[in-house]
Short mmCIF file of N, CA and C in Angstrom, two decimals:
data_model
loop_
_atom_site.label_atom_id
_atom_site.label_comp_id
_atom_site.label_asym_id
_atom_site.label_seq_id
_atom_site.Cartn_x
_atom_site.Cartn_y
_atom_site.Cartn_z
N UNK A 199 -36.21 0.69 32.69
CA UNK A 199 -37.30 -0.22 32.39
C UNK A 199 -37.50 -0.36 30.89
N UNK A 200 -37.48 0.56 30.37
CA UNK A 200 -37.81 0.62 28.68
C UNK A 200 -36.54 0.07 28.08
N UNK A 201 -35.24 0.06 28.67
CA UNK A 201 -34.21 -1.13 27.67
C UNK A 201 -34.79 -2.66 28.15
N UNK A 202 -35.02 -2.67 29.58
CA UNK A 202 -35.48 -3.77 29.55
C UNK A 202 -36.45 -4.73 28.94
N UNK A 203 -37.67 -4.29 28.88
CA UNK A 203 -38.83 -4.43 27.70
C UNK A 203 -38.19 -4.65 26.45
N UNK A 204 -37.51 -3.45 26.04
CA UNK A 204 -36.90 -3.86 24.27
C UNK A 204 -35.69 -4.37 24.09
N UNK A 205 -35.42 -5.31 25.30
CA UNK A 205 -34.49 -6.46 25.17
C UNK A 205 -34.78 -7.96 25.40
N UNK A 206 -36.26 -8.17 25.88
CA UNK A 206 -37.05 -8.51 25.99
C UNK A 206 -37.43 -8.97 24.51
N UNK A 207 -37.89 -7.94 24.11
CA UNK A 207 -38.58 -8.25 22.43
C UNK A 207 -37.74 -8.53 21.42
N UNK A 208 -36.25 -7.84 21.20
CA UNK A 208 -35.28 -8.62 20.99
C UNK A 208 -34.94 -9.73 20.57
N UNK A 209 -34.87 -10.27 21.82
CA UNK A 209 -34.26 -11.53 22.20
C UNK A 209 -35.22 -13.00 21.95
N UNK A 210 -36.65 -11.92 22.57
CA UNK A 210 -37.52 -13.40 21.97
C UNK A 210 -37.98 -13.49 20.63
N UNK A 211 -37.76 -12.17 20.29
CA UNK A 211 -38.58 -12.74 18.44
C UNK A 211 -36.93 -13.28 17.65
N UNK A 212 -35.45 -13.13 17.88
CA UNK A 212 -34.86 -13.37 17.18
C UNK A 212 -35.03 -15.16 18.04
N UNK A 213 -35.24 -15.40 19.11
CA UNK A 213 -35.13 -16.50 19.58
C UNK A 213 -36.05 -17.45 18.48
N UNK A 214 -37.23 -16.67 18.06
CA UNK A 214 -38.01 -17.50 17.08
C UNK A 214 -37.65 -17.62 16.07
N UNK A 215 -36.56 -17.55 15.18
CA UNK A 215 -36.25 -16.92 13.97
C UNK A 215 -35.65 -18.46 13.31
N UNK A 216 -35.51 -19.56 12.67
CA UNK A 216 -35.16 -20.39 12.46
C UNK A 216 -33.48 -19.83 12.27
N UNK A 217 -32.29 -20.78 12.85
CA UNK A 217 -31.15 -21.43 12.40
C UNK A 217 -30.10 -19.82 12.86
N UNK A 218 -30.85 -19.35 13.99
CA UNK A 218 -30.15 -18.12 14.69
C UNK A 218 -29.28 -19.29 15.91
N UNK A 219 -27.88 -18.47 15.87
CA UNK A 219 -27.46 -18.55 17.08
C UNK A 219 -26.33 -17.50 17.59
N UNK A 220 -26.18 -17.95 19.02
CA UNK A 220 -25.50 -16.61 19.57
C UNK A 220 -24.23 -16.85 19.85
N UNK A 221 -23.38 -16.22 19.95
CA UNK A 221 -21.66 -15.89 20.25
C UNK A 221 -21.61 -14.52 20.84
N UNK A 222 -20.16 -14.82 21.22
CA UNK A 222 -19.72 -13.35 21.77
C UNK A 222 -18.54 -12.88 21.59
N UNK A 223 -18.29 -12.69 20.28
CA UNK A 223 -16.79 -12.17 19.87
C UNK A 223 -16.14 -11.17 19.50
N UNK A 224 -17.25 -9.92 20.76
CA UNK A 224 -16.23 -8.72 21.72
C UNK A 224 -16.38 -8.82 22.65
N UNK A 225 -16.62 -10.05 23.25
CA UNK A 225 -16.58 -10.45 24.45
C UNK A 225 -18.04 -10.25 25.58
N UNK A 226 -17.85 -10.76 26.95
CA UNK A 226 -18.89 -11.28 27.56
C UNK A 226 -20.09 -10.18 27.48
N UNK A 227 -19.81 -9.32 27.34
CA UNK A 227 -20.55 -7.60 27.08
C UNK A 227 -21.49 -7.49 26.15
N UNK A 228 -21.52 -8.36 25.16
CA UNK A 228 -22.10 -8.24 23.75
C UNK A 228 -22.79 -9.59 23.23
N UNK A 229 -23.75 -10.08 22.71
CA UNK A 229 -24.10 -10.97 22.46
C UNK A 229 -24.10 -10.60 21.13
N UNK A 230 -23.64 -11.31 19.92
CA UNK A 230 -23.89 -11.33 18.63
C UNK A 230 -24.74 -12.82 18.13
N UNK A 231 -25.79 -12.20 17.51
CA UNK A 231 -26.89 -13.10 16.66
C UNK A 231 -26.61 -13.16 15.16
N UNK A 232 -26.57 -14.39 15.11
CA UNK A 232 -25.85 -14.71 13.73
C UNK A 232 -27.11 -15.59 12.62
N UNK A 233 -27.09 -16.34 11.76
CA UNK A 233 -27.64 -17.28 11.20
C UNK A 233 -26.81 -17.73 10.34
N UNK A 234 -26.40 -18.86 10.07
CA UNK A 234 -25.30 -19.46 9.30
C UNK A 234 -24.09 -18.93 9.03
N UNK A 235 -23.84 -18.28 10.63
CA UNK A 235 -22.39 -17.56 10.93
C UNK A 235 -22.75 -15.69 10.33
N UNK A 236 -23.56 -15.35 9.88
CA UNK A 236 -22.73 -13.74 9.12
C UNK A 236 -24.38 -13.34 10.57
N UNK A 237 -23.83 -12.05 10.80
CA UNK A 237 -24.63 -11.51 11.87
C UNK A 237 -25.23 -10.39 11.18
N UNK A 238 -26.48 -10.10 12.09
CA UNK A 238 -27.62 -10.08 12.05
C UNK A 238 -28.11 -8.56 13.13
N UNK A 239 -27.37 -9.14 13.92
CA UNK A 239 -27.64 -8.35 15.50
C UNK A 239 -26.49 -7.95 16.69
N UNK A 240 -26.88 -7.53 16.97
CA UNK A 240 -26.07 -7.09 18.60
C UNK A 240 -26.68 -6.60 19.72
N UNK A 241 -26.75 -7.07 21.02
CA UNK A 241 -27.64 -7.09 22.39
C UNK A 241 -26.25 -6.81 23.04
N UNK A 242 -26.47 -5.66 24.11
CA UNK A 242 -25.59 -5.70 24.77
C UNK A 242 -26.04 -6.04 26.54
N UNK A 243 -26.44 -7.36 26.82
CA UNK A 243 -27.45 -7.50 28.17
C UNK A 243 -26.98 -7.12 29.18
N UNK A 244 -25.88 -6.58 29.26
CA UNK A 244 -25.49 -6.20 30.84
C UNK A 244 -26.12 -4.38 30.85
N UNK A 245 -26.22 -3.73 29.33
CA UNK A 245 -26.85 -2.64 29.83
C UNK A 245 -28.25 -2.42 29.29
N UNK A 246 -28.75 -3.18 28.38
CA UNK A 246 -29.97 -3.49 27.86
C UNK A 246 -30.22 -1.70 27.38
N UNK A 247 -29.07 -0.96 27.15
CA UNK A 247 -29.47 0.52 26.60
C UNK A 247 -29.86 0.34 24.91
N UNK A 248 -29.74 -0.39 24.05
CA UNK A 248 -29.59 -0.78 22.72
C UNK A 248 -29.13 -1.62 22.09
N UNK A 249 -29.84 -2.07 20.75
CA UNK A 249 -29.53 -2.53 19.71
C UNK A 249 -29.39 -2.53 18.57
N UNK A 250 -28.49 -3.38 18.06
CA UNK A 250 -27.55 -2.71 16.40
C UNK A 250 -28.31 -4.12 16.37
N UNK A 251 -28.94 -3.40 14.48
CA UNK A 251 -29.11 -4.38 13.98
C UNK A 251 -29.25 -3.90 11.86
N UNK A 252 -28.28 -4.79 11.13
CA UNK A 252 -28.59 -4.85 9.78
C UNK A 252 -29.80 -4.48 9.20
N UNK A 253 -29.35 -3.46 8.39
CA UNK A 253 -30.54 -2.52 7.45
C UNK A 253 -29.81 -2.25 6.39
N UNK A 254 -31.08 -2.04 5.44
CA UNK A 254 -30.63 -1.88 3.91
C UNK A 254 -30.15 -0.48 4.15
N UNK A 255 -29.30 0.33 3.42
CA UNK A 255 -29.24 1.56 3.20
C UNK A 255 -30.16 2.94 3.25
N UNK A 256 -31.23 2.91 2.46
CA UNK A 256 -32.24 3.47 2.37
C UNK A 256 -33.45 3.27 3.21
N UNK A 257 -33.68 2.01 3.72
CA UNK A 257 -34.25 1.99 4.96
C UNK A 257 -33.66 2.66 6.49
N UNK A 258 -32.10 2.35 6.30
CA UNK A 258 -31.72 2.83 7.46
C UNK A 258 -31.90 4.24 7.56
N UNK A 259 -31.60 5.06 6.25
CA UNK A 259 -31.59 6.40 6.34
C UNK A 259 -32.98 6.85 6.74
N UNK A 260 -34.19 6.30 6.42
CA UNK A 260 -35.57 6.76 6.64
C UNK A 260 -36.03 6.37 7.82
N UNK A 261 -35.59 5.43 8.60
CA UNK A 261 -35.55 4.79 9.65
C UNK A 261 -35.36 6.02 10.69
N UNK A 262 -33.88 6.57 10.38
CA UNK A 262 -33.08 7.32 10.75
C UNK A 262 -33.76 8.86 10.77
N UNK A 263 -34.59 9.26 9.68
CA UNK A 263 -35.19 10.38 9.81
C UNK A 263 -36.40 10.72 10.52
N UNK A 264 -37.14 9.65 10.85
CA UNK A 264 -38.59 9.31 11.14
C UNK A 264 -38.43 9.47 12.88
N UNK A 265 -37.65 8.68 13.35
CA UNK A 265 -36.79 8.11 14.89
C UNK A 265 -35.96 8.43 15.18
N UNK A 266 -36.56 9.24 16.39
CA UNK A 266 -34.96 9.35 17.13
C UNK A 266 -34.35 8.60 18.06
N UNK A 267 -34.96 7.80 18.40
CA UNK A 267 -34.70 6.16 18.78
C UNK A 267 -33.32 5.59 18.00
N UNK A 268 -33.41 5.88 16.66
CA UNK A 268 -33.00 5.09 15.69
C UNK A 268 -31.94 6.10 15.23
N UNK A 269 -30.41 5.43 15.33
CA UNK A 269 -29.39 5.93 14.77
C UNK A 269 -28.31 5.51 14.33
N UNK A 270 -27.55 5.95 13.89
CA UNK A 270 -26.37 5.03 12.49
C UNK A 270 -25.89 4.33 13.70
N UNK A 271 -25.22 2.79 13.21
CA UNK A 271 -25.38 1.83 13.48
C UNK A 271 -24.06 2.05 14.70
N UNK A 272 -23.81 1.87 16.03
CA UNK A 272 -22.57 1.83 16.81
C UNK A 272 -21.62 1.20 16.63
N UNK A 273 -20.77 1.43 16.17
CA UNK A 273 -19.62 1.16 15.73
C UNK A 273 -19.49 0.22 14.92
N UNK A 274 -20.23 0.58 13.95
CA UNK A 274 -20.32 -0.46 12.60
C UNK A 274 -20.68 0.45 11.54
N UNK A 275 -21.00 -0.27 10.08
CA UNK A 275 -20.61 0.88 9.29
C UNK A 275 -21.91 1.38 9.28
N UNK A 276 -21.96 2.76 9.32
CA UNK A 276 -23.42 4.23 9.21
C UNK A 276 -23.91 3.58 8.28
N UNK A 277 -24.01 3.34 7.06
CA UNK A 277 -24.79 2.72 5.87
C UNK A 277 -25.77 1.91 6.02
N UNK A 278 -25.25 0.30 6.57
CA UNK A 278 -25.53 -0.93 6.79
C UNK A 278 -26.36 -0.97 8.41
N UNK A 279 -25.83 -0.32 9.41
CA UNK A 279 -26.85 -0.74 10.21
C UNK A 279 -26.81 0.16 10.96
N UNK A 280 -28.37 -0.11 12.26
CA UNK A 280 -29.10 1.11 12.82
C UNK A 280 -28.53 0.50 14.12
N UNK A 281 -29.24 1.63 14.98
CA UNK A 281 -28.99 1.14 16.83
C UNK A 281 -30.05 1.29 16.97
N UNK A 282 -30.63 0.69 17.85
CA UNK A 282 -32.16 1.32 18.24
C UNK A 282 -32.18 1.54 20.03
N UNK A 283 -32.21 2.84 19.89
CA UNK A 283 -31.85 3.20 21.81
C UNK A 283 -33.23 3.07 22.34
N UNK A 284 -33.06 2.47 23.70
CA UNK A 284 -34.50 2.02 24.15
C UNK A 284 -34.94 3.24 25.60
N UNK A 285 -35.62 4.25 25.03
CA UNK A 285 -35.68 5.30 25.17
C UNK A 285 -37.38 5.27 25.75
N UNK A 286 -37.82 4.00 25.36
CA UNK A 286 -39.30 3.84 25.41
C UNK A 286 -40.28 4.75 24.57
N UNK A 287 -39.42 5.27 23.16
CA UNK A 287 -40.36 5.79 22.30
C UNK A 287 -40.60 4.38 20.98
N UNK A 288 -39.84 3.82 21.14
CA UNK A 288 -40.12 2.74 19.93
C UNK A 288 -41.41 1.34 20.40
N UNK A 289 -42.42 1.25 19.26
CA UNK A 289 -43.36 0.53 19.55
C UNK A 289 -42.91 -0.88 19.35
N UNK A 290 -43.35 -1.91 20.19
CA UNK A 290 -43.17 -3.38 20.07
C UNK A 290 -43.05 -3.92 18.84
N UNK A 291 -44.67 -3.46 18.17
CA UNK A 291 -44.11 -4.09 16.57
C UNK A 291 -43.29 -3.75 15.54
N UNK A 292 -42.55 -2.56 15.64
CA UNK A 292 -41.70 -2.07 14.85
C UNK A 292 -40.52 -2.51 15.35
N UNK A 293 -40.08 -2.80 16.52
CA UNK A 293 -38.81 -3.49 17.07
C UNK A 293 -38.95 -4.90 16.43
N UNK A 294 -40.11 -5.48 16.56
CA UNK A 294 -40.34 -7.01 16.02
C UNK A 294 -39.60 -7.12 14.79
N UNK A 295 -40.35 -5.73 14.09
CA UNK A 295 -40.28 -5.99 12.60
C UNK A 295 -38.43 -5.50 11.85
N UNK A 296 -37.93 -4.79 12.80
CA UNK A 296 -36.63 -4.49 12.16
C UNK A 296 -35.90 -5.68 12.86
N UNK A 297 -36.07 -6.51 13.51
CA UNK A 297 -35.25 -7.77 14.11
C UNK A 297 -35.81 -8.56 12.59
N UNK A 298 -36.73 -9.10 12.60
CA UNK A 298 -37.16 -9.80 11.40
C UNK A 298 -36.39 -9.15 9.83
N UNK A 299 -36.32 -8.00 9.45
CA UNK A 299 -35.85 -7.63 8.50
C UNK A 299 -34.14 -7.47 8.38
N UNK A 300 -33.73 -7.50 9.70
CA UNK A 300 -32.44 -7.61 9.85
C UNK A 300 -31.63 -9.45 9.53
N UNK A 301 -32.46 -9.98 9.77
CA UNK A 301 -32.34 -11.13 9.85
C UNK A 301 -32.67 -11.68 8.16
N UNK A 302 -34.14 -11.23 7.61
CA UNK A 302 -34.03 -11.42 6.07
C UNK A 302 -33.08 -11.11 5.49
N UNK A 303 -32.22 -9.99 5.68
CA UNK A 303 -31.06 -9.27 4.69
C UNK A 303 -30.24 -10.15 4.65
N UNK A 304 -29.69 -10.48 5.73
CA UNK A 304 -29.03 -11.16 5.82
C UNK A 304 -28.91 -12.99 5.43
N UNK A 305 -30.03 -13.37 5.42
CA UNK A 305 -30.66 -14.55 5.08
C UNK A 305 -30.38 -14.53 3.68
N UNK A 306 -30.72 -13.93 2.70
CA UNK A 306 -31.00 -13.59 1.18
C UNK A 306 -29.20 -13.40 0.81
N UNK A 307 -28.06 -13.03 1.08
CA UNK A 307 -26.97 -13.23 1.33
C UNK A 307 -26.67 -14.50 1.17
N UNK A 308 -26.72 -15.37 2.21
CA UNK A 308 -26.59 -16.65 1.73
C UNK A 308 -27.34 -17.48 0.18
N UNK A 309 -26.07 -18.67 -0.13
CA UNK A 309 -25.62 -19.52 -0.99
C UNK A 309 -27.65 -20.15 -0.69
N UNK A 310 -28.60 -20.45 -1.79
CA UNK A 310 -29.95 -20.95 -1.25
C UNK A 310 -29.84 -22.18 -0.59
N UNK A 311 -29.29 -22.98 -0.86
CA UNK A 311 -28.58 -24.47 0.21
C UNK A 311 -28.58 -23.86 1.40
N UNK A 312 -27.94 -23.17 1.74
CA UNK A 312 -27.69 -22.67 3.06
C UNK A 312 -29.03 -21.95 3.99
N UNK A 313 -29.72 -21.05 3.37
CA UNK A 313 -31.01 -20.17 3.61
C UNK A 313 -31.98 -21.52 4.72
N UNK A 314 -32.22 -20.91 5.86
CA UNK A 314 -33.16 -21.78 6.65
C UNK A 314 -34.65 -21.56 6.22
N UNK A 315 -34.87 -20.37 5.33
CA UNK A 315 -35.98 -19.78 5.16
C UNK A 315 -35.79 -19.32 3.62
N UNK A 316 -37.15 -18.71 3.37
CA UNK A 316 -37.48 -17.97 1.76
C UNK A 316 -36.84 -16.69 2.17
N UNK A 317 -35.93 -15.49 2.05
CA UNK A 317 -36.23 -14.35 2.35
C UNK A 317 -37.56 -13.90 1.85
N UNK A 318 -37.80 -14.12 0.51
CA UNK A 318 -38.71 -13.45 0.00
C UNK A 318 -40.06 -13.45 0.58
N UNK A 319 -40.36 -14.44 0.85
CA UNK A 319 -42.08 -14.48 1.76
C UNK A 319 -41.74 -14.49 3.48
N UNK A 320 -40.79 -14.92 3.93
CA UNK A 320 -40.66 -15.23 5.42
C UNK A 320 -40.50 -13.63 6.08
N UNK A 321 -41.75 -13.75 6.78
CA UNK A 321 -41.75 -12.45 8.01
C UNK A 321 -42.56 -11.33 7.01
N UNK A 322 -43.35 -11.71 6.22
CA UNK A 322 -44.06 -10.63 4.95
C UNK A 322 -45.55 -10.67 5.05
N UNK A 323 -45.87 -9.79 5.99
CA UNK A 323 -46.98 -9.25 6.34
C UNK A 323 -47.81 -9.47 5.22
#
């Protein structure tokens, strides 16, 4: 029940996210969330056990110390991004908020022509 819920939250706050879209290129198993192609995310809906998603370095590591929910990124590089196992210890708005910040990093990356959004103010409490 608890992957379900935080696949759930997932899916609908990146669903809100301007100029996101989805592919699947490790196949039907994996949904990858992108925004002007470079990704963002990873949902795996057939087991709804977790999600990888882009983090700064130093967030990930504190992320990482705080949560045990939260661990170096599955099979991607330990540095750059987290997993978040849905264990039903992680709260709604903190799932919200690392989908949203996963998605800024990545946003701010892009050429500003390209950017659907400000990183700098978009999703800033």
């Amino acid at each position: 029940m608890a992957g379900d819920k935080m696949q759930d939250w997932v899916q609908a706050r990146a669903d809100e996210l301007p100029g996101v879209t989805v592919d699947q290129p490790f196949g039907p198993e994996v949904d990858v969330f992108r925004v002007r192609g470079l990704m963002f995310m990873a949902l795996s809906p057939s087991t709804a056990t977790s999600v990888t998603l882009k983090s700064a370095p130093a967030d990930a590591e504190a992320l990482r110390a705080t949560f045990p929910a939260i661990i170096p990124g599955y099979h991607m590089n330990k540095r750059h991004w987290i997993t978040l196992l849905a264990d039903g210890s992680l709260e709604h708005g903190l799932v919200e908020e690392l989908v949203t910040e996963a998605y800024r990093l990545v946003v701010a990356k892009l050429p500003r022509a390209q950017r659907p959004v400000d990183p700098e103010v978009f999703g800033r409490v």
